CSV table of C-alpha atoms in Angstrom, one decimal:
chain,number,residue,atom,x,y,z
A,159,MET,CA,56.5,232.6,315.4
A,160,VAL,CA,57.7,234.7,312.5
A,161,LEU,CA,59.9,236.8,314.8
A,162,HIS,CA,61.4,233.7,316.3
A,163,GLU,CA,62.2,232.2,312.9
A,164,PHE,CA,63.9,235.4,311.8
A,165,LEU,CA,65.8,235.5,315.1
A,166,GLU,CA,67.1,232.0,314.5
A,167,SER,CA,68.1,232.5,310.9
A,168,ASP,CA,68.4,236.2,309.9
A,169,TYR,CA,69.4,238.9,312.5
A,170,GLN,CA,69.1,241.7,310.0
A,171,GLY,CA,65.6,240.7,308.9
A,172,PHE,CA,64.6,240.3,312.6
A,173,ALA,CA,65.9,243.9,313.2
A,174,THR,CA,63.9,245.2,310.3
A,175,LEU,CA,60.7,243.6,311.5
A,176,ILE,CA,61.1,245.0,315.0
A,177,LYS,CA,61.6,248.5,313.6
A,178,GLU,CA,58.6,248.2,311.2
A,179,TRP,CA,56.1,246.4,313.3
A,180,PRO,CA,54.0,248.1,316.0
A,181,GLY,CA,55.0,247.0,319.5
A,182,ASN,CA,51.6,245.7,320.4
A,183,LEU,CA,51.8,242.9,317.7
A,184,TYR,CA,54.2,240.8,319.8
A,185,ASN,CA,55.0,239.9,323.4
A,186,ASN,CA,57.9,242.3,324.2
A,187,PRO,CA,59.3,240.6,327.3
A,188,VAL,CA,59.4,237.2,325.5
A,189,ILE,CA,61.2,238.7,322.5
A,190,VAL,CA,63.6,240.5,324.8
A,191,HIS,CA,64.4,237.3,326.6
A,192,ALA,CA,65.0,235.5,323.3
A,193,VAL,CA,67.4,238.2,322.1
A,194,LEU,CA,69.3,238.1,325.4
A,195,ASP,CA,69.7,234.3,324.9
A,196,HIS,CA,71.2,234.9,321.5
A,197,LEU,CA,73.5,237.6,322.9
A,198,LYS,CA,75.0,235.1,325.3
A,199,LYS,CA,76.3,233.3,322.3
A,200,ASP,CA,77.4,236.4,320.4
A,201,PRO,CA,77.6,239.3,323.0
A,202,GLN,CA,79.3,241.8,320.5
A,203,ASN,CA,76.7,241.5,317.8
A,204,ARG,CA,75.8,245.1,317.0
A,205,THR,CA,72.6,244.2,315.1
A,206,LEU,CA,71.2,242.3,318.1
A,207,LEU,CA,72.3,245.0,320.6
A,208,LYS,CA,70.7,247.8,318.6
A,209,THR,CA,67.5,245.8,318.3
A,210,LEU,CA,67.5,245.1,322.0
A,211,ALA,CA,67.8,248.8,322.7
A,212,GLU,CA,64.8,249.5,320.5
A,213,LEU,CA,62.8,246.8,322.3
A,214,TYR,CA,63.7,248.4,325.6
A,215,THR,CA,62.6,251.8,324.3
A,216,TYR,CA,59.2,250.3,323.1
A,217,ASP,CA,58.8,248.9,326.7
A,218,GLN,CA,59.8,252.3,328.2
A,219,ARG,CA,62.9,250.9,329.8
A,220,TYR,CA,64.9,253.9,328.7
A,221,ARG,CA,67.9,253.5,331.0
A,222,LYS,CA,68.7,250.0,329.7
A,223,ALA,CA,68.3,251.3,326.1
A,224,LEU,CA,70.7,254.2,327.0
A,225,GLU,CA,73.4,251.9,328.3
A,226,ILE,CA,73.3,249.9,325.1
A,227,TYR,CA,73.3,253.0,322.9
A,228,LEU,CA,76.4,254.3,324.8
A,229,THR,CA,78.1,250.9,324.4
A,230,LEU,CA,77.4,251.0,320.7
A,231,ARG,CA,78.2,254.8,320.5
A,232,HIS,CA,75.0,255.1,318.5
A,233,LYS,CA,74.1,258.5,317.1
A,234,ASP,CA,70.6,258.4,318.6
A,235,VAL,CA,71.9,258.4,322.2
A,236,PHE,CA,71.6,262.2,322.6
A,237,GLN,CA,68.1,262.2,321.1
A,238,LEU,CA,67.1,259.5,323.6
A,239,ILE,CA,68.4,261.5,326.5
A,240,HIS,CA,66.6,264.6,325.5
A,241,LYS,CA,63.3,262.9,324.5
A,242,HIS,CA,63.0,260.9,327.7
A,243,ASN,CA,64.8,263.3,330.2
A,244,LEU,CA,67.4,260.8,331.1
A,245,PHE,CA,69.8,263.4,332.6
A,246,SER,CA,69.9,261.8,336.0
A,247,SER,CA,71.1,258.6,334.3
A,248,ILE,CA,74.1,260.1,332.6
A,249,ARG,CA,75.7,261.8,335.6
A,250,ASP,CA,78.3,259.0,335.8
A,251,LYS,CA,78.5,258.7,332.0
A,252,ILE,CA,79.8,262.1,331.2
A,253,VAL,CA,83.2,260.9,330.0
A,254,LEU,CA,81.6,258.3,327.8
A,255,LEU,CA,79.4,260.9,326.1
A,256,MET,CA,82.4,263.3,325.6
A,257,GLU,CA,84.5,260.5,324.1
A,258,PHE,CA,81.6,259.6,321.7
A,259,ASP,CA,80.8,263.1,320.5
A,260,SER,CA,82.4,265.9,322.5
A,261,GLU,CA,80.6,268.7,320.6
A,262,LYS,CA,77.1,267.3,321.0
A,263,ALA,CA,77.8,266.4,324.6
A,264,VAL,CA,79.1,269.8,325.5
A,265,ASP,CA,76.1,271.5,323.9
A,266,MET,CA,73.7,269.2,325.8
A,267,PHE,CA,75.5,269.8,329.1
A,268,LEU,CA,75.5,273.6,328.7
A,269,ASP,CA,71.9,273.7,327.5
A,270,ASN,CA,70.8,271.7,330.7
A,271,GLU,CA,73.0,273.3,333.4
A,272,ASP,CA,70.0,273.0,335.8
A,273,LYS,CA,70.1,269.2,335.5
A,274,ILE,CA,73.9,268.7,335.1
A,275,SER,CA,75.9,271.4,336.9
A,276,ILE,CA,79.1,272.9,335.6
A,277,ASP,CA,80.9,271.7,338.7
A,278,LYS,CA,79.7,268.1,338.2
A,279,VAL,CA,80.9,268.0,334.6
A,280,VAL,CA,84.3,269.5,335.5
A,281,GLU,CA,84.7,267.0,338.4
A,282,GLU,CA,83.8,264.0,336.1
A,283,LEU,CA,86.4,265.1,333.6
A,284,LYS,CA,89.2,265.8,336.0
A,285,ASP,CA,91.2,262.8,334.7
A,286,ARG,CA,90.6,263.8,331.1
A,287,PRO,CA,92.0,267.3,330.9
A,288,GLU,CA,91.8,267.4,327.1
A,289,LEU,CA,88.0,266.8,327.4
A,290,GLN,CA,87.8,269.2,330.3
A,291,HIS,CA,89.3,271.9,328.1
A,292,VAL,CA,86.8,271.3,325.4
A,293,TYR,CA,83.9,271.8,327.9
A,294,LEU,CA,85.4,274.8,329.6
A,295,HIS,CA,86.3,276.5,326.3
A,296,LYS,CA,82.8,276.2,325.0
A,297,LEU,CA,81.4,277.5,328.4
A,298,PHE,CA,83.8,280.5,328.2
A,299,LYS,CA,82.7,281.3,324.6
A,300,ARG,CA,79.0,281.3,325.8
A,301,ASP,CA,79.6,283.3,328.9
A,302,HIS,CA,82.9,284.9,330.0
A,303,HIS,CA,81.8,285.0,333.7
A,304,LYS,CA,79.8,281.8,334.4
A,305,GLY,CA,82.9,279.6,334.8
A,306,GLN,CA,85.2,282.2,336.3
A,307,LYS,CA,86.4,280.0,339.2
A,308,TYR,CA,88.0,277.7,336.6
A,309,HIS,CA,89.8,280.5,334.6
A,310,GLU,CA,93.0,279.8,336.6
A,311,LYS,CA,92.8,276.1,335.5
A,312,GLN,CA,92.0,277.1,332.0
A,313,ILE,CA,95.3,279.0,331.5
A,314,SER,CA,97.2,275.6,331.7
A,315,LEU,CA,94.6,273.8,329.6
A,316,TYR,CA,94.9,276.4,326.8
A,317,ALA,CA,98.6,276.4,327.0
A,318,GLU,CA,98.7,272.5,326.7
A,319,TYR,CA,95.9,271.8,324.3
A,320,ASP,CA,94.8,275.0,322.5
A,321,ARG,CA,97.5,277.7,322.3
A,322,PRO,CA,95.8,279.6,319.4
A,323,ASN,CA,92.9,280.4,321.7
A,324,LEU,CA,95.1,281.3,324.7
A,325,LEU,CA,95.7,284.9,323.8
A,326,PRO,CA,91.9,285.6,323.1
A,327,PHE,CA,91.2,284.0,326.4
A,328,LEU,CA,93.7,286.2,328.3
A,329,LYS,CA,92.2,289.3,326.5
A,330,ASN,CA,88.6,288.5,327.4
A,331,SER,CA,88.9,287.0,330.9
A,332,THR,CA,88.8,289.4,333.8
A,333,HIS,CA,89.2,286.6,336.4
A,334,CYS,CA,92.5,284.8,335.5
A,335,PRO,CA,95.5,285.6,337.7
A,336,LEU,CA,97.9,287.5,335.6
A,337,GLU,CA,101.0,286.6,337.5
A,338,MET,CA,100.3,282.9,337.1
A,339,ALA,CA,99.5,283.3,333.4
A,340,LEU,CA,102.8,285.3,332.9
A,341,GLU,CA,104.8,282.5,334.6
A,342,ILE,CA,103.2,279.8,332.4
A,343,CYS,CA,103.7,281.8,329.2
A,344,GLN,CA,107.3,282.6,330.1
A,345,GLN,CA,108.1,278.9,330.9
A,346,ARG,CA,106.7,277.8,327.5
A,347,LEU,CA,108.3,280.7,325.6
A,348,PHE,CA,105.0,282.0,324.4
A,349,VAL,CA,106.2,285.4,323.3
A,350,GLU,CA,103.0,287.1,322.0
A,351,GLU,CA,101.1,286.0,325.1
A,352,THR,CA,103.9,287.2,327.4
A,353,VAL,CA,104.0,290.6,325.6
A,354,TYR,CA,100.3,291.0,326.1
A,355,LEU,CA,100.5,290.1,329.8
A,356,LEU,CA,103.5,292.4,330.5
A,357,SER,CA,101.6,295.3,328.8
A,358,ARG,CA,98.4,294.5,330.8
A,359,MET,CA,100.4,294.5,334.0
A,360,GLY,CA,101.9,297.9,333.2
A,361,ASN,CA,105.3,296.8,332.1
A,362,SER,CA,105.1,298.1,328.6
A,363,ARG,CA,108.9,298.7,328.2
A,364,SER,CA,109.7,295.0,328.9
A,365,ALA,CA,106.9,294.1,326.4
A,366,LEU,CA,108.4,296.3,323.7
A,367,LYS,CA,111.8,294.9,324.4
A,368,MET,CA,110.5,291.3,323.9
A,369,ILE,CA,108.9,292.3,320.6
A,370,MET,CA,112.1,293.8,319.3
A,371,GLU,CA,114.6,291.2,320.6
A,372,ASP,CA,112.6,287.9,320.5
A,373,LEU,CA,110.2,288.5,317.6
A,374,ASN,CA,112.5,290.9,315.8
A,375,ASP,CA,109.3,292.4,314.3
A,376,VAL,CA,109.6,296.2,313.6
A,377,ASP,CA,106.0,296.4,312.4
A,378,LYS,CA,104.6,294.8,315.5
A,379,ALA,CA,106.9,297.0,317.7
A,380,ILE,CA,105.6,300.1,315.9
A,381,GLU,CA,102.0,299.0,316.3
A,382,PHE,CA,102.5,298.3,320.0
A,383,ALA,CA,104.0,301.8,320.5
A,384,LYS,CA,101.1,303.4,318.7
A,385,GLU,CA,98.6,301.5,320.9
A,386,GLN,CA,100.4,302.5,324.1
A,387,ASP,CA,100.9,306.1,323.0
A,388,ASP,CA,103.9,306.6,325.3
A,389,ALA,CA,106.8,308.9,324.5
A,390,GLU,CA,109.2,306.8,326.4
A,391,LEU,CA,108.3,303.7,324.4
A,392,TRP,CA,109.0,305.6,321.1
A,393,GLU,CA,112.3,306.7,322.6
A,394,ASP,CA,113.2,303.1,323.4
A,395,LEU,CA,112.2,302.0,320.0
A,396,ILE,CA,114.3,304.6,318.3
A,397,LEU,CA,117.3,303.7,320.5
A,398,TYR,CA,117.0,300.1,319.7
A,399,SER,CA,116.6,300.7,316.0
A,400,ILE,CA,119.3,303.2,315.4
A,401,ASP,CA,122.0,300.6,314.4
A,402,LYS,CA,119.6,298.4,312.5
A,403,PRO,CA,118.8,299.7,309.0
A,404,PRO,CA,115.7,297.5,308.4
A,405,PHE,CA,114.2,298.8,311.7
A,406,ILE,CA,115.1,302.4,310.7
A,407,THR,CA,113.2,301.9,307.4
A,408,GLY,CA,110.2,300.7,309.2
A,409,LEU,CA,110.3,303.6,311.6
A,410,LEU,CA,110.7,306.2,308.9
A,411,ASN,CA,107.6,304.7,307.1
A,412,ASN,CA,105.4,304.8,310.1
A,413,ILE,CA,106.7,307.3,312.7
A,414,GLY,CA,105.7,310.5,311.0
A,415,THR,CA,102.1,310.7,312.3
A,416,HIS,CA,103.1,309.9,316.0
A,417,VAL,CA,106.6,311.3,316.6
A,418,ASP,CA,108.7,314.1,315.1
A,419,PRO,CA,110.8,312.2,312.5
A,420,ILE,CA,113.6,314.7,313.0
A,421,LEU,CA,114.3,312.9,316.3
A,422,LEU,CA,115.2,309.8,314.4
A,423,ILE,CA,116.8,311.3,311.4
A,424,HIS,CA,119.3,313.3,313.5
A,425,ARG,CA,120.6,310.1,315.1
A,426,ILE,CA,121.2,308.2,311.9
A,427,LYS,CA,125.0,307.8,311.2
A,428,GLU,CA,126.2,309.4,308.0
A,429,SER,CA,127.8,306.2,306.8
A,430,MET,CA,124.8,303.9,307.4
A,431,LYS,CA,123.1,302.4,304.3
A,432,ILE,CA,119.4,302.4,304.8
A,433,PRO,CA,117.3,300.5,302.3
A,434,ASN,CA,114.6,302.5,300.4
A,435,LEU,CA,115.7,305.7,302.2
A,436,ARG,CA,114.5,308.0,299.4
A,437,ASP,CA,111.0,306.5,299.4
A,438,SER,CA,110.9,306.7,303.2
A,439,LEU,CA,111.8,310.4,303.2
A,440,VAL,CA,109.2,311.1,300.5
A,441,LYS,CA,106.6,309.3,302.6
A,442,ILE,CA,107.5,311.4,305.6
A,443,LEU,CA,107.1,314.6,303.6
A,444,GLN,CA,103.8,313.4,302.3
A,445,ASP,CA,102.6,312.5,305.8
A,446,TYR,CA,103.7,315.9,307.0
A,447,ASN,CA,101.8,317.7,304.2
A,448,LEU,CA,98.8,315.7,304.9
A,449,GLN,CA,98.9,316.7,308.6
A,450,ILE,CA,99.2,320.4,307.6
A,451,LEU,CA,96.2,320.0,305.3
A,452,LEU,CA,94.2,318.4,308.0
A,453,ARG,CA,95.1,321.0,310.5
A,454,GLU,CA,94.2,323.8,308.1
A,455,GLY,CA,90.9,322.1,307.3
A,456,CYS,CA,90.1,321.8,311.0
A,457,LYS,CA,91.1,325.4,311.6
A,458,LYS,CA,88.7,326.6,308.9
A,459,ILE,CA,85.9,324.5,310.3
A,460,LEU,CA,86.6,325.8,313.8
A,461,VAL,CA,86.7,329.4,312.8
A,462,ALA,CA,83.5,329.0,310.8
A,463,ASP,CA,81.7,327.4,313.7
A,464,THR,CA,83.0,330.1,316.1
A,465,LEU,CA,81.7,332.9,313.9
A,466,SER,CA,78.4,331.2,313.4
A,467,LEU,CA,77.9,330.7,317.1
A,468,LEU,CA,79.1,334.2,317.9
A,469,LYS,CA,76.5,335.7,315.4
A,470,LYS,CA,73.8,333.5,317.0
A,471,MET,CA,74.7,334.7,320.5
A,472,HIS,CA,74.8,338.3,319.3
A,473,ARG,CA,71.3,338.0,317.8
A,474,THR,CA,70.0,336.4,320.9
A,475,GLN,CA,71.4,339.1,323.2
A,476,MET,CA,70.0,341.8,321.0
A,477,ARG,CA,66.5,340.6,321.5
A,478,GLY,CA,64.2,342.4,324.0
A,479,VAL,CA,63.2,340.9,327.3
A,480,LEU,CA,59.6,341.1,328.4
A,481,VAL,CA,59.1,342.8,331.8
A,482,ASP,CA,55.7,343.0,333.3
A,483,GLU,CA,54.0,343.4,336.7
A,484,GLU,CA,54.4,339.7,337.5
A,485,ASN,CA,58.2,339.9,337.6
A,486,ILE,CA,59.9,340.5,340.9
A,487,CYS,CA,63.3,341.8,342.1
A,488,GLU,CA,65.5,338.8,343.0
A,489,ILE,CA,66.8,340.7,346.0
A,490,CYS,CA,63.9,342.5,347.7
A,491,LEU,CA,61.3,340.2,346.1
A,492,SER,CA,59.0,343.2,345.4
A,493,PRO,CA,57.4,343.7,342.0
A,494,ILE,CA,60.0,344.8,339.5
A,495,LEU,CA,57.7,347.5,338.1
A,496,PRO,CA,56.0,350.2,340.3
A,497,THR,CA,52.2,349.9,340.7
A,498,ASP,CA,52.0,353.6,339.8
A,499,ALA,CA,53.0,353.7,336.1
A,500,SER,CA,53.6,357.4,336.4
A,501,LYS,CA,56.6,356.9,338.7
A,502,SER,CA,60.1,356.6,337.4
A,503,TYR,CA,62.0,353.3,337.8
A,504,ASN,CA,65.4,352.0,337.1
A,505,VAL,CA,65.7,348.2,336.5
A,506,ILE,CA,68.6,345.9,335.7
A,507,VAL,CA,67.7,342.9,333.6
A,508,PHE,CA,70.2,340.2,332.7
A,509,HIS,CA,69.9,337.9,329.7
A,510,CYS,CA,69.5,335.0,332.1
A,511,ARG,CA,66.1,336.6,332.8
A,512,HIS,CA,67.0,337.5,336.4
A,513,MET,CA,65.8,341.1,337.3
A,514,PHE,CA,66.8,343.6,340.0
A,515,HIS,CA,66.0,347.1,341.1
A,516,LYS,CA,69.0,349.3,340.4
A,517,GLU,CA,68.9,350.5,344.0
A,518,CYS,CA,68.8,347.0,345.3
A,519,PHE,CA,71.7,345.7,343.2
A,520,PRO,CA,75.1,346.0,344.8
A,521,GLU,CA,77.8,348.0,343.2
A,522,PRO,CA,80.4,345.9,341.3
A,523,ASN,CA,83.7,345.2,343.1
A,524,THR,CA,85.8,344.8,340.0
A,525,GLU,CA,87.8,347.6,338.3
A,526,SER,CA,85.8,347.2,335.1
A,527,SER,CA,82.6,348.3,336.8
A,528,LEU,CA,80.7,345.6,334.9
A,529,HIS,CA,77.6,344.1,336.5
A,530,PHE,CA,77.1,340.4,336.7
A,531,CYS,CA,74.0,338.4,337.8
A,532,ASN,CA,74.6,337.5,341.4
A,533,ILE,CA,72.4,334.4,341.2
A,534,CYS,CA,74.2,332.9,338.1
A,535,SER,CA,77.6,333.9,339.5
A,536,ALA,CA,76.9,331.9,342.7
A,537,LYS,CA,75.7,328.9,340.7
A,538,HIS,CA,78.5,328.8,338.3
A,539,ARG,CA,81.3,330.2,340.5
A,540,GLY,CA,82.0,332.8,337.8
A,541,PRO,CA,80.5,335.8,336.1
A,542,GLY,CA,76.8,335.6,335.3
A,543,SER,CA,75.0,336.7,332.2
A,544,ALA,CA,75.5,340.1,330.5
A,545,ILE,CA,73.3,343.0,331.4
A,546,LEU,CA,70.5,345.0,330.0
A,547,GLU,CA,69.4,348.2,331.8
A,548,MET,CA,65.9,349.6,331.6
A,549,LYS,CA,65.0,353.1,332.8
A,550,LYS,CA,62.0,355.4,332.9
């Protein structure tokens, strides 16, 4: 009786009671029927609709509650779907969920790919490309390969709705067709993206030309030439810059560590006025001195390491080699030492620990008459270890 009185006079009070009272205190179907009667008079009343959704939830009629929550765009709709596993009920409501809260919807779809496939979501969003892009972009950020069959489509989507992320997409995708991407970027006059694609396709000279002519950015051109590390690109950059004083200044300030600055300086016309020329020349000399210091430092380190290793090798080679009755000749396979200790013997021992009877070992073919270990020479296709000779 109390609920009916509130329903007749105070919708908000009725909603509060439904939320606070346990469901077993009233006849749920009767109350639902009464609410539906009132909604016939006021079908857009949000308080009644929300209360009806709660009544359906108490009665475990979750799909009906879901429809109302979607109509109201209520914040609890995602919680309801997760809590009661209503994924089969939202397969035709993907657009509605994306329109309501695209970020939460995308996270839910991607977290439950086993219940709502990638293909299903993309298909449902085919008439809403801006929402399709939001979904595919988040998918790509999670996994560069999972949605690879849609990478071709994504080129156009990024170009249309999200250009700032187009270049990162092109750099990280290994599945998008480069020719198609290049065509789209050229049509839309996307210079930075076109430069990247030309470079990736091996056309670095055209890419550099675009940087110089379309972007007119000497710093970017220099950075690009450094990345490519191609002498022809540096030559193109010098030729293009030779009649442009600002470009020459940029080159003089940055070229010293990659190209001989004399190549540029000799081509500068005598009458040309170059801004900050003195400072640029000072920087070239400083860079050159720094390179000399670095080379000298490297040379000292290299010489010190070489001497240290040479001494270590010498100490190692000066050590004796243990020869006993268990060792054998690597050619005749007989014991290297005679069983009769009174007999004389002549043994060749290499530092690689291979041993031979002198009479078994072949005479050297080289003019130097040096002996090399046959076994090691065969393995390494070159001279083997140095020799020790033992006689008695």
